[in-house]
CSV table of C-alpha atoms in Angstrom, one decimal:
chain,number,residue,atom,x,y,z
A,160,MET,CA,-31.4,-34.8,242.3
A,161,THR,CA,-33.5,-33.0,244.9
A,162,THR,CA,-34.3,-29.3,245.4
A,163,GLY,CA,-36.3,-28.0,248.4
A,164,SER,CA,-37.2,-24.3,248.1
A,165,ASN,CA,-39.6,-22.1,246.3
A,166,GLY,CA,-38.6,-21.4,242.7
A,167,SER,CA,-35.7,-23.9,242.7
A,168,HIS,CA,-35.5,-25.9,239.4
A,169,ALA,CA,-33.7,-29.2,239.3
A,170,LEU,CA,-32.4,-29.1,235.6
A,171,HIS,CA,-32.4,-25.6,234.2
A,172,ALA,CA,-31.0,-24.6,230.8
A,173,GLU,CA,-31.1,-21.0,229.6
A,174,GLY,CA,-29.3,-18.7,227.1
A,175,GLY,CA,-28.5,-21.6,224.8
A,176,GLY,CA,-27.5,-24.1,227.5
A,177,GLN,CA,-27.8,-27.8,226.8
A,178,ILE,CA,-28.5,-30.6,229.3
A,179,ASN,CA,-28.8,-34.3,228.4
A,180,ALA,CA,-29.5,-36.8,231.2
A,181,GLU,CA,-30.3,-40.5,231.3
A,182,TYR,CA,-31.9,-42.6,234.1
A,183,THR,CA,-32.0,-39.6,236.4
A,184,SER,CA,-34.5,-39.2,239.3
A,185,ILE,CA,-35.6,-35.6,239.9
A,186,PHE,CA,-37.6,-34.3,242.9
A,187,THR,CA,-38.5,-30.7,243.6
A,188,GLU,CA,-40.5,-29.4,246.6
A,189,GLY,CA,-41.7,-25.8,246.7
A,190,ALA,CA,-43.9,-23.3,245.0
A,191,ASN,CA,-43.0,-22.7,241.3
A,192,ALA,CA,-40.1,-25.2,241.5
A,193,TYR,CA,-39.8,-27.0,238.1
A,194,GLY,CA,-38.3,-30.3,237.5
A,195,LEU,CA,-37.0,-29.3,234.0
A,196,ALA,CA,-36.9,-25.7,232.8
A,197,ALA,CA,-35.6,-24.6,229.4
A,198,SER,CA,-35.8,-21.0,228.4
A,199,GLY,CA,-34.1,-18.9,225.7
A,200,THR,CA,-33.2,-19.6,222.1
A,201,GLY,CA,-31.3,-22.8,221.6
A,202,SER,CA,-31.7,-24.0,225.2
A,203,HIS,CA,-32.5,-27.7,225.4
A,204,ILE,CA,-33.0,-30.4,228.0
A,205,GLY,CA,-33.2,-34.1,227.0
A,206,LEU,CA,-34.2,-36.7,229.6
A,207,THR,CA,-34.4,-40.4,228.7
A,208,GLY,CA,-35.6,-43.1,231.1
A,209,GLY,CA,-35.9,-40.8,234.1
A,210,ALA,CA,-38.5,-39.8,236.7
A,211,VAL,CA,-39.6,-36.3,237.5
A,212,THR,CA,-41.7,-35.5,240.6
A,213,THR,CA,-42.8,-32.0,241.7
A,214,LEU,CA,-44.6,-31.1,244.9
A,215,GLY,CA,-45.7,-27.5,245.2
A,216,ASN,CA,-48.2,-25.0,244.0
A,217,GLY,CA,-47.5,-23.8,240.4
A,218,ALA,CA,-44.8,-26.3,240.0
A,219,TYR,CA,-44.3,-27.9,236.5
A,220,GLY,CA,-42.7,-31.2,235.7
A,221,ALA,CA,-41.3,-29.7,232.5
A,222,TYR,CA,-41.4,-26.0,231.4
A,223,ALA,CA,-40.2,-24.6,228.1
A,224,ALA,CA,-40.5,-21.0,226.8
A,225,GLY,CA,-38.8,-18.4,224.7
A,226,GLY,CA,-37.1,-20.8,222.2
A,227,GLY,CA,-36.3,-23.5,224.8
A,228,THR,CA,-37.0,-27.1,224.0
A,229,ILE,CA,-37.4,-30.2,226.1
A,230,ALA,CA,-37.5,-33.9,224.9
A,231,LEU,CA,-38.7,-36.5,227.3
A,232,THR,CA,-38.4,-40.2,226.4
A,233,GLY,CA,-39.6,-43.2,228.4
A,234,SER,CA,-39.9,-41.2,231.6
A,235,ASP,CA,-42.4,-40.8,234.4
A,236,VAL,CA,-43.7,-37.3,235.4
A,237,ILE,CA,-45.7,-36.7,238.5
A,238,ALA,CA,-46.9,-33.2,239.6
A,239,TYR,CA,-48.8,-32.4,242.8
A,240,GLY,CA,-50.1,-29.0,243.9
A,241,VAL,CA,-52.6,-26.2,243.1
A,242,GLY,CA,-51.9,-24.9,239.6
A,243,ALA,CA,-49.3,-27.6,239.1
A,244,SER,CA,-48.9,-29.2,235.6
A,245,GLY,CA,-46.9,-32.0,234.2
A,246,PHE,CA,-46.0,-30.1,231.1
A,247,TYR,CA,-46.1,-26.4,230.2
A,248,ALA,CA,-44.9,-25.0,226.9
A,249,GLY,CA,-45.1,-21.2,227.0
A,250,PRO,CA,-44.7,-18.8,224.0
A,251,GLY,CA,-41.9,-20.0,221.8
A,252,GLY,CA,-41.3,-23.2,223.9
A,253,SER,CA,-41.6,-26.8,222.7
A,254,ILE,CA,-41.9,-30.1,224.6
A,255,THR,CA,-41.7,-33.4,222.9
A,256,LEU,CA,-43.1,-36.5,224.7
A,257,THR,CA,-42.4,-40.1,223.8
A,258,GLY,CA,-43.5,-43.1,225.8
A,259,LEU,CA,-44.4,-41.3,229.0
A,260,ASN,CA,-46.4,-42.0,232.1
A,261,ALA,CA,-47.8,-38.9,233.8
A,262,PHE,CA,-49.9,-38.2,236.9
A,263,ILE,CA,-51.1,-34.7,237.8
A,264,SER,CA,-53.0,-33.8,241.0
A,265,GLY,CA,-54.1,-30.3,241.8
A,266,CYS,CA,-55.1,-31.0,245.5
């Protein structure tokens, strides 16, 4: 799965939405484009055995806030860009990491 513009998220659950994916490769390119984004009470993304790569300033591999949750298991996360982060849990958000590889570069 690939996105290619500013602010475009690959997997985005909000308002109680649920996404579960296995062995999925995700690539985003653009400022503030997140690989995984879960926001709002009850929103959840689960990724098992996948790979997430973001390329862009302020882009996060995984972002959760406002009651959203993300669970990553056995996945690779790579984030490139100024202000980029592999993982960001904002107020009320939760990210659970199990058996990950991560590389973050703020070039």
